[in-house]
Short mmCIF file of C-alpha atoms and ligand atoms in Angstrom, two decimals:
data_model
loop_
_atom_site.label_atom_id
_atom_site.label_comp_id
_atom_site.label_asym_id
_atom_site.label_seq_id
_atom_site.Cartn_x
_atom_site.Cartn_y
_atom_site.Cartn_z
CA MET A 9 53.94 -29.90 -26.16
CA GLU A 10 55.64 -31.35 -29.21
CA PHE A 11 53.90 -33.72 -31.57
CA SER A 12 55.24 -36.16 -34.13
CA ILE A 13 53.98 -38.92 -36.40
CA LYS A 14 55.46 -42.42 -36.34
CA PRO A 15 54.35 -45.87 -37.31
CA LEU A 16 54.90 -47.47 -33.90
CA VAL A 17 54.22 -51.04 -32.90
CA PRO A 18 52.35 -50.78 -29.60
CA GLY A 19 54.29 -52.00 -26.59
CA ARG A 20 57.74 -52.09 -28.16
CA ASN A 21 58.98 -48.64 -27.31
CA ALA A 22 60.29 -47.47 -23.99
CA GLY A 23 58.50 -44.29 -22.97
CA GLY A 24 56.15 -42.65 -20.52
CA CYS A 25 52.84 -44.05 -21.70
CA SER A 26 51.09 -46.00 -24.45
CA VAL A 27 47.52 -44.94 -25.12
CA VAL A 28 45.07 -47.44 -26.62
CA GLY A 29 41.31 -47.54 -27.06
CA ILE A 30 38.74 -49.96 -25.60
CA TYR A 31 35.24 -50.10 -27.07
CA ALA A 32 32.17 -50.57 -24.89
CA GLY A 33 31.58 -54.16 -23.96
CA LYS A 34 35.33 -54.40 -23.35
CA ALA A 35 36.06 -54.97 -27.05
CA MET A 36 39.66 -54.11 -27.77
CA SER A 37 40.96 -51.89 -30.55
CA ASP A 38 43.77 -53.34 -32.69
CA ALA A 39 46.42 -51.53 -30.65
CA ALA A 40 44.90 -52.79 -27.40
CA THR A 41 44.84 -56.33 -28.80
CA ALA A 42 48.52 -56.03 -29.65
CA LEU A 43 49.34 -54.90 -26.11
CA ASP A 44 47.22 -57.68 -24.71
CA ARG A 45 49.15 -60.28 -26.72
CA THR A 46 52.53 -58.91 -25.72
CA SER A 47 51.47 -58.82 -22.09
CA LYS A 48 50.07 -62.35 -22.30
CA GLY A 49 46.46 -61.49 -21.63
CA TYR A 50 47.09 -58.85 -18.95
CA LEU A 51 44.72 -56.31 -20.50
CA LYS A 52 41.97 -58.87 -20.85
CA ARG A 53 42.27 -59.75 -17.18
CA VAL A 54 42.07 -56.09 -16.19
CA LEU A 55 38.96 -55.64 -18.30
CA GLN A 56 37.39 -58.76 -16.82
CA ARG A 57 37.76 -57.27 -13.36
CA GLY A 58 35.34 -54.60 -14.51
CA ASP A 59 37.47 -51.51 -13.95
CA MET A 60 37.07 -50.27 -17.53
CA GLU A 61 33.82 -50.78 -19.38
CA GLY A 62 34.88 -48.87 -22.46
CA ARG A 63 32.38 -46.06 -21.96
CA ILE A 64 33.24 -43.04 -24.09
CA GLY A 65 35.45 -40.52 -22.33
CA THR A 66 36.52 -42.81 -19.46
CA THR A 67 40.16 -43.72 -18.88
CA LEU A 68 42.15 -46.21 -16.82
CA LEU A 69 45.85 -45.86 -16.10
CA LEU A 70 47.96 -49.02 -15.69
CA HIS A 71 51.57 -49.19 -14.52
CA ASP A 72 54.34 -51.64 -15.35
CA VAL A 73 52.27 -53.83 -17.59
CA PRO A 74 54.24 -57.09 -18.04
CA GLY A 75 56.15 -57.28 -21.30
CA ILE A 76 55.28 -53.71 -22.32
CA ALA A 77 58.23 -51.39 -22.80
CA SER A 78 56.47 -48.16 -21.81
CA ALA A 79 56.13 -47.31 -18.12
CA ARG A 80 52.39 -46.83 -18.33
CA VAL A 81 49.43 -47.90 -20.41
CA LEU A 82 46.40 -45.64 -20.64
CA LEU A 83 43.16 -47.33 -21.64
CA VAL A 84 40.65 -44.94 -23.18
CA GLY A 85 36.96 -45.75 -23.49
CA LEU A 86 35.60 -45.40 -27.02
CA GLY A 87 31.93 -46.24 -26.49
CA ALA A 88 30.05 -48.68 -28.71
CA GLN A 89 32.04 -49.62 -31.80
CA ALA A 90 28.94 -49.29 -34.00
CA GLU A 91 28.44 -45.72 -32.80
CA PHE A 92 32.08 -44.68 -32.99
CA GLY A 93 32.15 -41.55 -35.13
CA GLU A 94 33.66 -38.09 -35.40
CA LYS A 95 32.36 -36.77 -32.12
CA GLN A 96 33.50 -39.87 -30.25
CA PHE A 97 36.90 -39.66 -31.92
CA ARG A 98 37.50 -36.10 -30.70
CA ARG A 99 36.11 -36.98 -27.31
CA CYS A 100 38.45 -39.94 -26.75
CA VAL A 101 41.48 -37.89 -27.78
CA THR A 102 40.44 -35.13 -25.39
CA ALA A 103 39.92 -37.64 -22.58
CA ALA A 104 43.27 -39.29 -23.25
CA VAL A 105 45.24 -36.05 -23.29
CA GLY A 106 43.38 -34.78 -20.22
CA ALA A 107 44.26 -37.98 -18.32
CA LEU A 108 47.86 -37.94 -19.57
CA ALA A 109 48.30 -34.40 -18.32
CA ASN A 110 47.48 -35.63 -14.81
CA THR A 111 50.24 -38.24 -14.85
CA GLY A 112 53.97 -37.81 -14.52
CA ALA A 113 54.53 -39.12 -18.04
CA ALA A 114 56.80 -36.81 -20.01
CA ASP A 115 56.03 -38.48 -23.31
CA ALA A 116 53.32 -40.66 -24.79
CA GLU A 117 52.52 -42.68 -27.87
CA ILE A 118 48.90 -42.34 -28.80
CA HIS A 119 47.34 -45.16 -30.82
CA LEU A 120 44.02 -43.55 -31.64
CA ALA A 121 44.49 -42.20 -35.18
CA GLU A 122 44.32 -45.77 -36.43
CA LEU A 123 40.70 -46.19 -35.31
CA ALA A 124 38.16 -46.30 -38.12
CA VAL A 125 36.03 -43.13 -38.16
CA GLY A 126 33.41 -43.48 -40.89
CA ARG A 127 34.89 -42.30 -44.19
CA ARG A 128 37.42 -39.99 -42.62
CA ASP A 129 41.00 -40.45 -43.79
CA ILE A 130 44.22 -40.37 -41.84
CA GLU A 131 44.82 -36.68 -42.56
CA TRP A 132 41.47 -35.74 -41.07
CA LYS A 133 42.00 -37.95 -38.03
CA VAL A 134 45.45 -36.62 -37.26
CA MET A 135 44.35 -33.03 -37.84
CA GLN A 136 41.43 -33.42 -35.46
CA ALA A 137 43.48 -35.31 -32.90
CA ALA A 138 46.28 -32.75 -32.90
CA CYS A 139 43.83 -29.88 -32.61
CA ALA A 140 41.84 -31.57 -29.85
CA ALA A 141 45.04 -32.34 -27.94
CA ARG A 142 46.36 -28.79 -28.17
CA THR A 143 43.08 -27.15 -27.31
CA THR A 144 42.37 -29.35 -24.25
CA ILE A 145 45.60 -28.44 -22.52
CA TYR A 146 44.76 -24.75 -23.04
CA ARG A 147 44.75 -22.71 -19.84
CA PHE A 148 44.03 -19.01 -19.53
CA GLU A 149 46.28 -17.84 -16.76
CA GLN A 150 47.56 -14.51 -18.07
CA MET A 151 45.60 -12.60 -15.47
CA LYS A 152 46.52 -14.74 -12.45
CA SER A 153 49.39 -13.47 -10.33
CA LYS A 154 50.75 -17.03 -10.23
CA PRO A 155 49.74 -20.17 -12.13
CA GLU A 156 47.06 -22.24 -10.37
CA LYS A 157 48.22 -25.67 -11.43
CA ALA A 158 51.67 -26.93 -12.20
CA ALA A 159 52.18 -27.40 -15.94
CA PRO A 160 51.70 -31.02 -17.04
CA ALA A 161 54.87 -33.11 -17.33
CA LEU A 162 53.78 -34.25 -20.76
CA SER A 163 56.00 -32.61 -23.33
CA LYS A 164 56.10 -35.03 -26.26
CA ALA A 165 53.33 -36.92 -27.96
CA VAL A 166 53.70 -39.33 -30.85
CA LEU A 167 50.57 -39.84 -32.87
CA SER A 168 51.03 -43.35 -34.10
CA VAL A 169 49.86 -44.40 -37.56
CA LYS A 170 49.46 -47.88 -38.93
CA THR A 171 51.64 -47.85 -42.03
CA GLN A 172 54.55 -45.99 -43.62
CA GLY A 173 52.13 -45.04 -46.35
CA ASP A 174 50.08 -42.99 -43.89
CA ILE A 175 52.98 -40.80 -42.86
CA LYS A 176 52.85 -38.19 -45.59
CA ARG A 177 49.21 -37.31 -45.18
CA ALA A 178 49.33 -37.68 -41.42
CA THR A 179 52.17 -35.16 -41.38
CA ARG A 180 50.07 -32.63 -43.28
CA GLY A 181 47.18 -33.36 -40.92
CA LEU A 182 49.44 -32.74 -37.95
CA ALA A 183 50.68 -29.41 -39.29
CA ARG A 184 47.16 -28.29 -40.07
CA GLY A 185 45.78 -29.52 -36.76
CA LEU A 186 48.38 -27.64 -34.75
CA ALA A 187 47.95 -24.49 -36.82
CA LEU A 188 44.19 -24.70 -36.28
CA ALA A 189 44.69 -25.16 -32.55
CA HIS A 190 46.93 -22.12 -32.42
CA GLY A 191 44.25 -20.09 -34.18
CA VAL A 192 41.56 -21.40 -31.82
CA ASN A 193 43.69 -20.65 -28.79
CA LEU A 194 44.42 -17.11 -30.00
CA ALA A 195 40.68 -16.50 -30.36
CA ARG A 196 40.17 -17.89 -26.85
CA ASP A 197 42.87 -15.70 -25.34
CA LEU A 198 41.39 -12.59 -26.93
CA GLY A 199 37.89 -13.57 -25.80
CA ASN A 200 38.94 -14.37 -22.25
CA LEU A 201 40.84 -11.14 -21.72
CA PRO A 202 38.78 -8.63 -19.73
CA GLY A 203 37.32 -5.51 -21.30
CA ASN A 204 39.79 -3.24 -19.54
CA VAL A 205 42.67 -5.02 -21.28
CA CYS A 206 41.19 -6.13 -24.58
CA THR A 207 40.11 -2.73 -25.89
CA PRO A 208 39.80 -1.79 -29.58
CA THR A 209 43.37 -0.46 -29.35
CA TYR A 210 44.55 -3.79 -27.92
CA LEU A 211 42.84 -5.70 -30.73
CA ALA A 212 44.52 -3.44 -33.27
CA ASP A 213 47.90 -4.02 -31.63
CA GLU A 214 47.36 -7.79 -31.64
CA ALA A 215 46.38 -7.63 -35.29
CA ARG A 216 49.54 -5.65 -36.03
CA LYS A 217 51.65 -8.28 -34.25
CA LEU A 218 49.99 -11.03 -36.25
CA ALA A 219 50.54 -9.13 -39.49
CA LYS A 220 54.17 -8.48 -38.67
CA HIS A 221 54.84 -12.10 -37.75
CA TYR A 222 53.31 -13.51 -40.94
CA ARG A 223 54.17 -10.53 -43.16
CA LEU A 224 50.61 -9.58 -43.94
CA LYS A 225 49.32 -6.26 -45.11
CA ILE A 226 47.49 -4.36 -42.38
CA GLN A 227 45.72 -1.09 -42.11
CA VAL A 228 44.03 0.34 -39.04
CA LEU A 229 41.49 3.07 -39.71
CA GLU A 230 41.04 5.64 -36.96
CA ARG A 231 38.00 7.68 -36.02
CA ALA A 232 38.94 10.45 -38.45
CA ASP A 233 39.29 7.96 -41.33
CA MET A 234 35.89 6.49 -40.51
CA LYS A 235 34.37 9.97 -40.50
CA LYS A 236 35.76 10.62 -43.95
CA LEU A 237 34.29 7.37 -45.22
CA GLY A 238 30.91 8.21 -43.71
CA MET A 239 30.88 5.27 -41.31
CA ASN A 240 28.34 6.95 -39.07
CA THR A 241 26.59 3.85 -37.81
CA LEU A 242 29.91 2.45 -36.57
CA LEU A 243 30.79 5.83 -35.06
CA SER A 244 27.39 6.10 -33.41
CA VAL A 245 28.21 3.01 -31.33
CA ALA A 246 31.61 4.37 -30.35
CA ALA A 247 30.15 7.77 -29.39
CA GLY A 248 29.63 6.97 -25.70
CA SER A 249 33.07 5.53 -25.09
CA SER A 250 36.39 7.16 -24.31
CA GLU A 251 38.20 4.24 -25.98
CA PRO A 252 38.92 5.17 -29.61
CA PRO A 253 37.27 2.84 -32.16
CA LYS A 254 39.39 1.04 -34.75
CA LEU A 255 38.64 -0.54 -38.09
CA ILE A 256 41.23 -3.24 -38.59
CA VAL A 257 41.85 -4.52 -42.11
CA ILE A 258 44.28 -7.40 -42.71
CA GLU A 259 45.03 -8.88 -46.11
CA TYR A 260 46.30 -12.43 -46.45
CA SER A 261 47.24 -13.05 -50.06
CA ALA A 262 48.88 -16.44 -50.62
CA GLY A 263 46.53 -17.44 -53.43
CA PRO A 264 46.73 -16.76 -57.17
CA LYS A 265 46.82 -13.04 -58.02
CA SER A 266 43.64 -13.24 -60.05
CA GLN A 267 41.68 -14.95 -57.31
CA LYS A 268 39.07 -12.78 -55.58
CA PRO A 269 39.37 -12.88 -51.82
CA VAL A 270 37.07 -14.33 -49.20
CA VAL A 271 36.34 -11.52 -46.77
CA LEU A 272 35.73 -12.30 -43.10
CA VAL A 273 34.10 -9.55 -41.05
CA GLY A 274 34.16 -9.98 -37.27
CA LYS A 275 32.14 -8.07 -34.69
CA GLY A 276 34.61 -6.49 -32.30
CA VAL A 277 32.58 -4.97 -29.47
CA THR A 278 35.17 -5.22 -26.72
CA PHE A 279 32.50 -4.56 -24.12
CA ASP A 280 28.77 -4.28 -24.64
CA THR A 281 26.98 -2.48 -21.81
CA GLY A 282 24.01 -1.93 -24.10
CA GLY A 283 24.72 1.79 -24.19
CA ILE A 284 21.84 4.06 -23.16
CA SER A 285 19.53 1.03 -23.59
CA ILE A 286 21.63 -0.42 -20.80
CA LYS A 287 21.69 -4.14 -20.03
CA PRO A 288 20.66 -5.58 -16.67
CA ALA A 289 23.54 -6.30 -14.25
CA PRO A 290 23.44 -10.13 -14.03
CA GLU A 291 25.99 -11.75 -16.33
CA MET A 292 26.94 -8.43 -17.87
CA ASP A 293 30.59 -9.41 -17.38
CA GLU A 294 30.09 -11.90 -20.22
CA MET A 295 29.76 -9.01 -22.62
CA LYS A 296 33.56 -8.90 -22.67
CA PHE A 297 33.10 -11.83 -25.07
CA ASP A 298 31.21 -9.59 -27.50
CA MET A 299 34.38 -9.28 -29.59
CA SER A 300 34.47 -13.04 -30.23
CA GLY A 301 33.68 -12.56 -33.92
CA ALA A 302 36.76 -10.35 -34.19
CA GLY A 303 38.79 -12.89 -32.24
CA SER A 304 37.67 -15.63 -34.62
CA VAL A 305 38.81 -13.62 -37.63
CA LEU A 306 42.27 -13.10 -36.11
CA GLY A 307 42.37 -16.75 -35.02
CA THR A 308 41.48 -17.92 -38.52
CA ILE A 309 44.15 -15.69 -40.04
CA LYS A 310 46.71 -17.15 -37.64
CA ALA A 311 45.64 -20.69 -38.54
CA ILE A 312 45.76 -20.26 -42.32
CA ALA A 313 48.96 -18.23 -42.20
CA GLU A 314 50.66 -20.93 -40.18
CA MET A 315 49.37 -23.49 -42.72
CA LYS A 316 50.57 -21.27 -45.56
CA LEU A 317 47.22 -21.96 -47.15
CA PRO A 318 47.18 -20.81 -50.79
CA VAL A 319 44.10 -18.56 -50.63
CA ASN A 320 43.35 -14.88 -50.67
CA MET A 321 41.40 -13.54 -47.75
CA VAL A 322 40.76 -10.25 -46.06
CA GLY A 323 39.83 -9.81 -42.43
CA ILE A 324 37.83 -6.71 -41.48
CA ILE A 325 37.21 -5.94 -37.83
CA PRO A 326 35.14 -3.01 -36.65
CA ALA A 327 36.20 -2.63 -33.02
CA THR A 328 34.59 -0.43 -30.38
CA GLU A 329 33.10 -0.38 -26.91
CA ASN A 330 29.38 0.15 -26.46
CA MET A 331 29.04 2.51 -23.50
CA PRO A 332 26.51 4.98 -22.12
CA GLY A 333 27.78 8.53 -21.64
CA GLY A 334 27.10 12.18 -22.29
CA ARG A 335 27.86 11.83 -25.98
CA ALA A 336 26.32 8.41 -26.39
CA THR A 337 23.75 7.71 -29.08
CA LYS A 338 20.18 7.95 -27.79
CA PRO A 339 17.19 5.81 -28.75
CA GLY A 340 15.49 7.54 -31.65
CA ASP A 341 18.69 9.02 -33.05
CA ILE A 342 18.99 8.72 -36.81
CA VAL A 343 22.32 8.20 -38.53
CA THR A 344 23.44 7.78 -42.13
CA SER A 345 25.45 4.64 -42.78
CA MET A 346 28.39 4.48 -45.18
CA SER A 347 26.00 2.95 -47.72
CA GLY A 348 23.91 6.12 -47.62
CA GLN A 349 20.95 4.36 -46.03
CA THR A 350 19.59 6.04 -42.90
CA VAL A 351 18.97 4.08 -39.72
CA GLU A 352 16.77 4.92 -36.76
CA ILE A 353 18.48 3.55 -33.67
CA LEU A 354 15.57 2.46 -31.52
CA ASN A 355 17.72 0.39 -29.21
CA THR A 356 21.39 1.16 -28.61
CA ASP A 357 21.91 -2.43 -27.46
CA ALA A 358 21.43 -3.63 -31.03
CA GLU A 359 24.89 -2.25 -31.77
CA GLY A 360 26.55 -5.22 -33.45
CA ARG A 361 24.62 -4.74 -36.66
CA LEU A 362 25.45 -1.02 -36.61
CA ILE A 363 29.18 -1.61 -36.66
CA LEU A 364 28.96 -4.57 -39.04
CA CYS A 365 26.92 -2.76 -41.65
CA ASP A 366 29.60 -0.16 -42.29
CA ALA A 367 32.29 -2.85 -42.33
CA LEU A 368 30.19 -4.83 -44.82
CA THR A 369 29.93 -1.78 -47.06
CA TYR A 370 33.67 -1.29 -46.77
CA ALA A 371 34.12 -4.93 -47.89
CA GLU A 372 32.71 -4.04 -51.33
CA ARG A 373 36.01 -2.53 -52.39
CA TYR A 374 37.59 -6.00 -52.43
CA GLN A 375 35.11 -7.36 -54.97
CA PRO A 376 34.93 -10.41 -52.75
CA ALA A 377 34.33 -13.98 -53.91
CA ALA A 378 32.29 -14.27 -50.72
CA VAL A 379 31.84 -12.41 -47.45
CA ILE A 380 31.21 -14.13 -44.14
CA ASP A 381 30.51 -12.09 -41.06
CA ILE A 382 30.86 -13.55 -37.61
CA ALA A 383 29.09 -11.96 -34.68
CA THR A 384 27.79 -12.57 -31.17
CA LEU A 385 24.77 -10.78 -32.51
CA THR A 386 21.59 -11.77 -30.70
CA GLY A 387 20.35 -13.29 -27.47
CA ALA A 388 17.49 -14.56 -29.64
CA CYS A 389 19.89 -16.88 -31.45
CA VAL A 390 20.83 -18.43 -28.11
CA ILE A 391 17.14 -18.98 -27.40
CA ALA A 392 16.62 -20.56 -30.83
CA LEU A 393 19.67 -22.83 -31.01
CA GLY A 394 21.24 -22.96 -27.56
CA HIS A 395 24.95 -23.60 -27.32
CA VAL A 396 25.28 -26.42 -29.83
CA VAL A 397 25.23 -24.91 -33.30
CA SER A 398 25.83 -21.41 -34.63
CA GLY A 399 23.07 -19.66 -36.56
CA LEU A 400 23.73 -19.35 -40.27
CA PHE A 401 22.05 -16.95 -42.69
CA ALA A 402 22.99 -16.34 -46.31
CA ASN A 403 21.84 -14.58 -49.46
CA ASN A 404 23.18 -17.43 -51.59
CA ASP A 405 22.30 -21.09 -51.07
CA PRO A 406 25.46 -22.69 -52.47
CA LEU A 407 27.51 -20.52 -50.10
CA ALA A 408 25.28 -21.56 -47.19
CA ARG A 409 25.81 -25.21 -48.08
CA GLU A 410 29.55 -24.67 -48.31
CA VAL A 411 29.62 -23.12 -44.83
CA LEU A 412 27.46 -25.90 -43.38
CA ALA A 413 29.70 -28.56 -44.93
CA ALA A 414 32.85 -26.94 -43.52
CA GLY A 415 31.23 -26.92 -40.09
CA GLU A 416 30.45 -30.63 -40.38
CA VAL A 417 34.00 -31.58 -41.28
CA ALA A 418 35.40 -29.39 -38.53
CA GLY A 419 32.96 -30.55 -35.86
CA ASP A 420 31.96 -26.91 -35.43
CA ARG A 421 28.46 -26.96 -36.80
CA ALA A 422 26.03 -24.30 -37.92
CA TRP A 423 22.33 -24.43 -38.74
CA HIS A 424 20.74 -22.63 -41.67
CA LEU A 425 17.99 -20.22 -40.59
CA PRO A 426 15.58 -18.35 -42.89
CA LEU A 427 15.92 -14.88 -44.34
CA HIS A 428 12.59 -14.48 -46.15
CA ASP A 429 11.44 -11.04 -47.27
CA GLU A 430 8.44 -11.11 -44.96
CA TYR A 431 10.72 -10.65 -41.95
CA GLN A 432 12.12 -7.43 -43.41
CA GLU A 433 8.86 -5.61 -42.61
CA GLN A 434 9.71 -5.75 -38.90
CA LEU A 435 12.47 -3.21 -39.50
CA HIS A 436 10.06 -0.54 -40.72
CA SER A 437 10.69 2.97 -39.41
CA ASN A 438 8.39 5.97 -39.64
CA PHE A 439 11.34 8.33 -39.66
CA ALA A 440 14.38 6.76 -41.34
CA ASP A 441 14.93 4.22 -44.13
CA PHE A 442 14.63 1.49 -41.51
CA ALA A 443 15.16 0.82 -37.80
CA ASN A 444 17.92 -1.14 -36.13
CA ILE A 445 15.52 -3.50 -34.38
CA GLY A 446 12.29 -5.35 -35.13
CA ASP A 447 9.81 -6.41 -32.49
CA ARG A 448 10.49 -9.49 -30.38
CA PRO A 449 9.65 -12.40 -32.71
CA ALA A 450 12.55 -13.95 -34.63
CA GLY A 451 15.17 -11.58 -33.25
CA ALA A 452 18.07 -13.48 -34.82
CA VAL A 453 16.37 -13.33 -38.22
CA THR A 454 15.59 -9.61 -38.11
CA ALA A 455 19.19 -8.90 -37.12
CA ALA A 456 20.31 -10.85 -40.19
CA CYS A 457 17.69 -8.99 -42.26
CA PHE A 458 19.25 -5.74 -41.17
CA LEU A 459 22.68 -6.91 -42.36
CA SER A 460 21.25 -8.21 -45.63
CA ARG A 461 20.45 -4.63 -46.60
CA PHE A 462 24.17 -3.95 -46.82
CA THR A 463 25.31 -7.09 -48.62
CA LYS A 464 23.48 -6.89 -51.93
CA LYS A 465 26.63 -6.61 -54.02
CA TYR A 466 28.18 -9.98 -53.18
CA HIS A 467 27.56 -13.48 -51.91
CA TRP A 468 27.24 -13.26 -48.17
CA ALA A 469 26.83 -15.51 -45.17
CA HIS A 470 26.32 -14.47 -41.56
CA LEU A 471 27.20 -16.59 -38.54
CA ASP A 472 25.46 -15.66 -35.30
CA VAL A 473 27.76 -17.17 -32.68
CA ALA A 474 26.07 -15.68 -29.61
CA GLY A 475 25.44 -19.17 -28.22
CA THR A 476 28.65 -20.88 -29.30
CA ALA A 477 31.54 -18.43 -28.86
CA TRP A 478 31.80 -18.87 -25.10
CA LYS A 479 30.61 -21.00 -22.23
CA SER A 480 28.94 -19.65 -19.10
CA GLY A 481 28.84 -21.06 -15.58
CA LYS A 482 31.60 -23.08 -14.01
CA GLU A 483 33.41 -23.58 -17.30
CA LYS A 484 33.10 -19.93 -18.24
CA GLY A 485 35.45 -19.12 -21.06
CA SER A 486 35.86 -18.58 -24.76
CA THR A 487 35.49 -21.65 -27.00
CA GLY A 488 37.35 -20.28 -30.02
CA ARG A 489 34.38 -21.11 -32.23
CA PRO A 490 33.90 -20.74 -35.15
CA VAL A 491 37.63 -20.74 -36.00
CA PRO A 492 37.49 -24.46 -36.93
CA LEU A 493 34.55 -23.88 -39.30
CA LEU A 494 36.10 -20.81 -40.95
CA THR A 495 39.50 -22.43 -41.32
CA GLN A 496 37.97 -25.55 -42.85
CA PHE A 497 35.95 -23.36 -45.21
CA LEU A 498 39.18 -21.81 -46.47
CA ILE A 499 40.99 -25.17 -46.58
CA ASN A 500 38.19 -26.57 -48.75
CA ARG A 501 38.50 -23.62 -51.12
CA ALA A 502 42.29 -23.94 -51.26
CA ASP A 503 42.23 -27.71 -51.83
CA LYS A 504 39.62 -27.41 -54.55
CA LYS A 505 41.42 -24.69 -56.47
CA ARG A 506 44.67 -26.54 -56.78
N1 BES B 623 25.93 -8.82 -27.82
C1 BES B 623 24.53 -8.86 -27.73
C2 BES B 623 23.97 -10.23 -28.05
C3 BES B 623 24.11 -11.27 -26.97
C4 BES B 623 23.34 -11.21 -25.84
C5 BES B 623 24.95 -12.32 -27.17
C6 BES B 623 23.46 -12.19 -24.89
C7 BES B 623 25.06 -13.32 -26.23
C8 BES B 623 24.32 -13.25 -25.08
C9 BES B 623 23.91 -7.89 -28.73
O1 BES B 623 24.62 -6.72 -28.96
C10 BES B 623 22.60 -7.48 -28.17
O2 BES B 623 22.59 -6.87 -27.15
N2 BES B 623 21.53 -7.83 -28.86
C11 BES B 623 20.23 -7.53 -28.41
C12 BES B 623 19.40 -7.10 -29.58
C13 BES B 623 18.06 -6.54 -29.20
C14 BES B 623 18.23 -5.21 -28.51
C15 BES B 623 17.25 -6.38 -30.45
C16 BES B 623 19.64 -8.77 -27.76
O3 BES B 623 19.87 -9.87 -28.27
O4 BES B 623 19.00 -8.64 -26.73
MN1 MN B 624 24.15 -5.23 -27.51
ZN1 ZN B 625 26.65 -6.85 -28.63
#
C-alpha cells in the first residue's frame, strides 16, 4: 500500500472512500462536520438512526452519500472526546484501515491526523498513523501453500492534513512511520518463522541481507571464533544442538565519527526446549519466539537505516538453539564466561542470560554510550507484568528514564523494576563464582541481577519482553515489540544531538 500526505477538503475528491471520525455521543469531528454540510445533513440523519454511536474502534460504511465525491464514506468511532488520547488515536486508525481492507475501495483519504491528540504534533500523529496502518494489514503467510485471504483492494491511502504548513512535518512523520512499520514487520516475520526455518544460520543470513541492502558493516562470529574469545557460557548453551551458533555483529554508523554508539544486544535463541532441564510439552511451540530480542534488534536496524537516522549503533545477536543431547550442558556444570567469571549452570533452561552475558562482555569493545539488551528472558516477568508492558532494569537511572520515555511516545511501554543488591544473594553458588538461577521469588529480577554482573563498564538497560514480544491463543503471533520503543529511543538521541 502506498501512502501520501495532502491537505484535502473532505468530500471534494473523487475516490474510493473518505474516512472521518465520530466521537461518542455522535459528536462529529471537523472532517465529519464538513461532510455533513456538503451532504446537507445526511451524516446527522444516519447518526440519529443510531447505527453509529461513536464507540472507539467501531466503524460504519456508507455508500453514495449525496453530494460527496468519493464512492464511500467510512465513519470511525473515536470514543469520548474528553478521553481521546494516544491509545485511542492508534486504535481508530487501526479500525479504519481494518475496515477499509474489507471493502472494494482501491484508495482512501483518511481524515484522522487532524484530530487533536493531547500535545502531540502532526509529525507524531502521521508517524503513528502510518505505522499503525502498515502493521495492521500485516499477514504472515510465508508458510502457507496458498494465501488464505485475497489481498485487500486498498492500494493507496492519503493521510489528509489540515494546512499546507503541516505538510513538511507530516511528510517526515510518514517516512518515519513507514520505516518503523517495516522494522516491526521484519521482527514479526522473524519471530513467526518456525524453529526449523529460523535457525541461527538463517538469522545470520537475514542480517547479512540487511547489511548488504543498507551498506552496513557486518561480522558473523562462528563457533571457533567464540572459542578463541572464551565465550564459554554462550557455547555451553549451543552444546546440545547440531545447529551451529552464530554471533552476529552489525554496525550502523550514520552519526558523527566521534559519537560513541548505542549497542543493542538481542537474545537469539531460535528454539528453547529448556535443554536437559527440559520444558513441559504444552505451549512449547511458542519457544520459537525466543529469538524475539534478536528480531527486534534487526527490526530496529531496518527502521533506522530506512530513516537514515544520524546515529551510531551496533547490534549484537548471540544466536543458538537450546537443545538436549549427548553433548548438552548438564545441571551442575561449571563454565568460565568471556569475562572470566565462572558460572554454575543449575538449570539449563535459564539459557538466555548465558548467551547474553558473553555478548554483553563483547559489547565492551565499542566503548558504548549505552547498552540495551532485549530478551524474552523469564516466565516470571510475564507473571509480574502480563502482556501489557515490558520489564525494564537498568544500572543507571537517567538511562532508565530515557527508555521509559521512548516507550511512552511510541506506545510501546515498559515498567521499571528494581535491581537492588539484596537480590544478588539469590545467585550464590557453593562451587562457582555464582549460579545461573536464584530460587523462585523475583525470577525476573534475579535474571537481571545475573546480567548486571557483566555490565559494570557501561550504562546498561535490560528489557525483558517475555510477555510482550508475542501473543498466544487465537491471535498467536509475534508483535514486533519493542521495535517501536527502541527506534524511538534512537530517534530521540538523533533529534537531540542535532
Ligand atoms: N525463554 C524462557 C523464558 C520464557 C518462558 C519466556 C515462557 C516466555 C514464556 C527462558 O529461557 C526460560 O526458560 N526461563 C526460565 C528461567 C528459570 C529456569 C529460572 C523461566 O522463566 O522459567
Ligand atoms: Mn529457557
Ligand atoms: Zn529462553
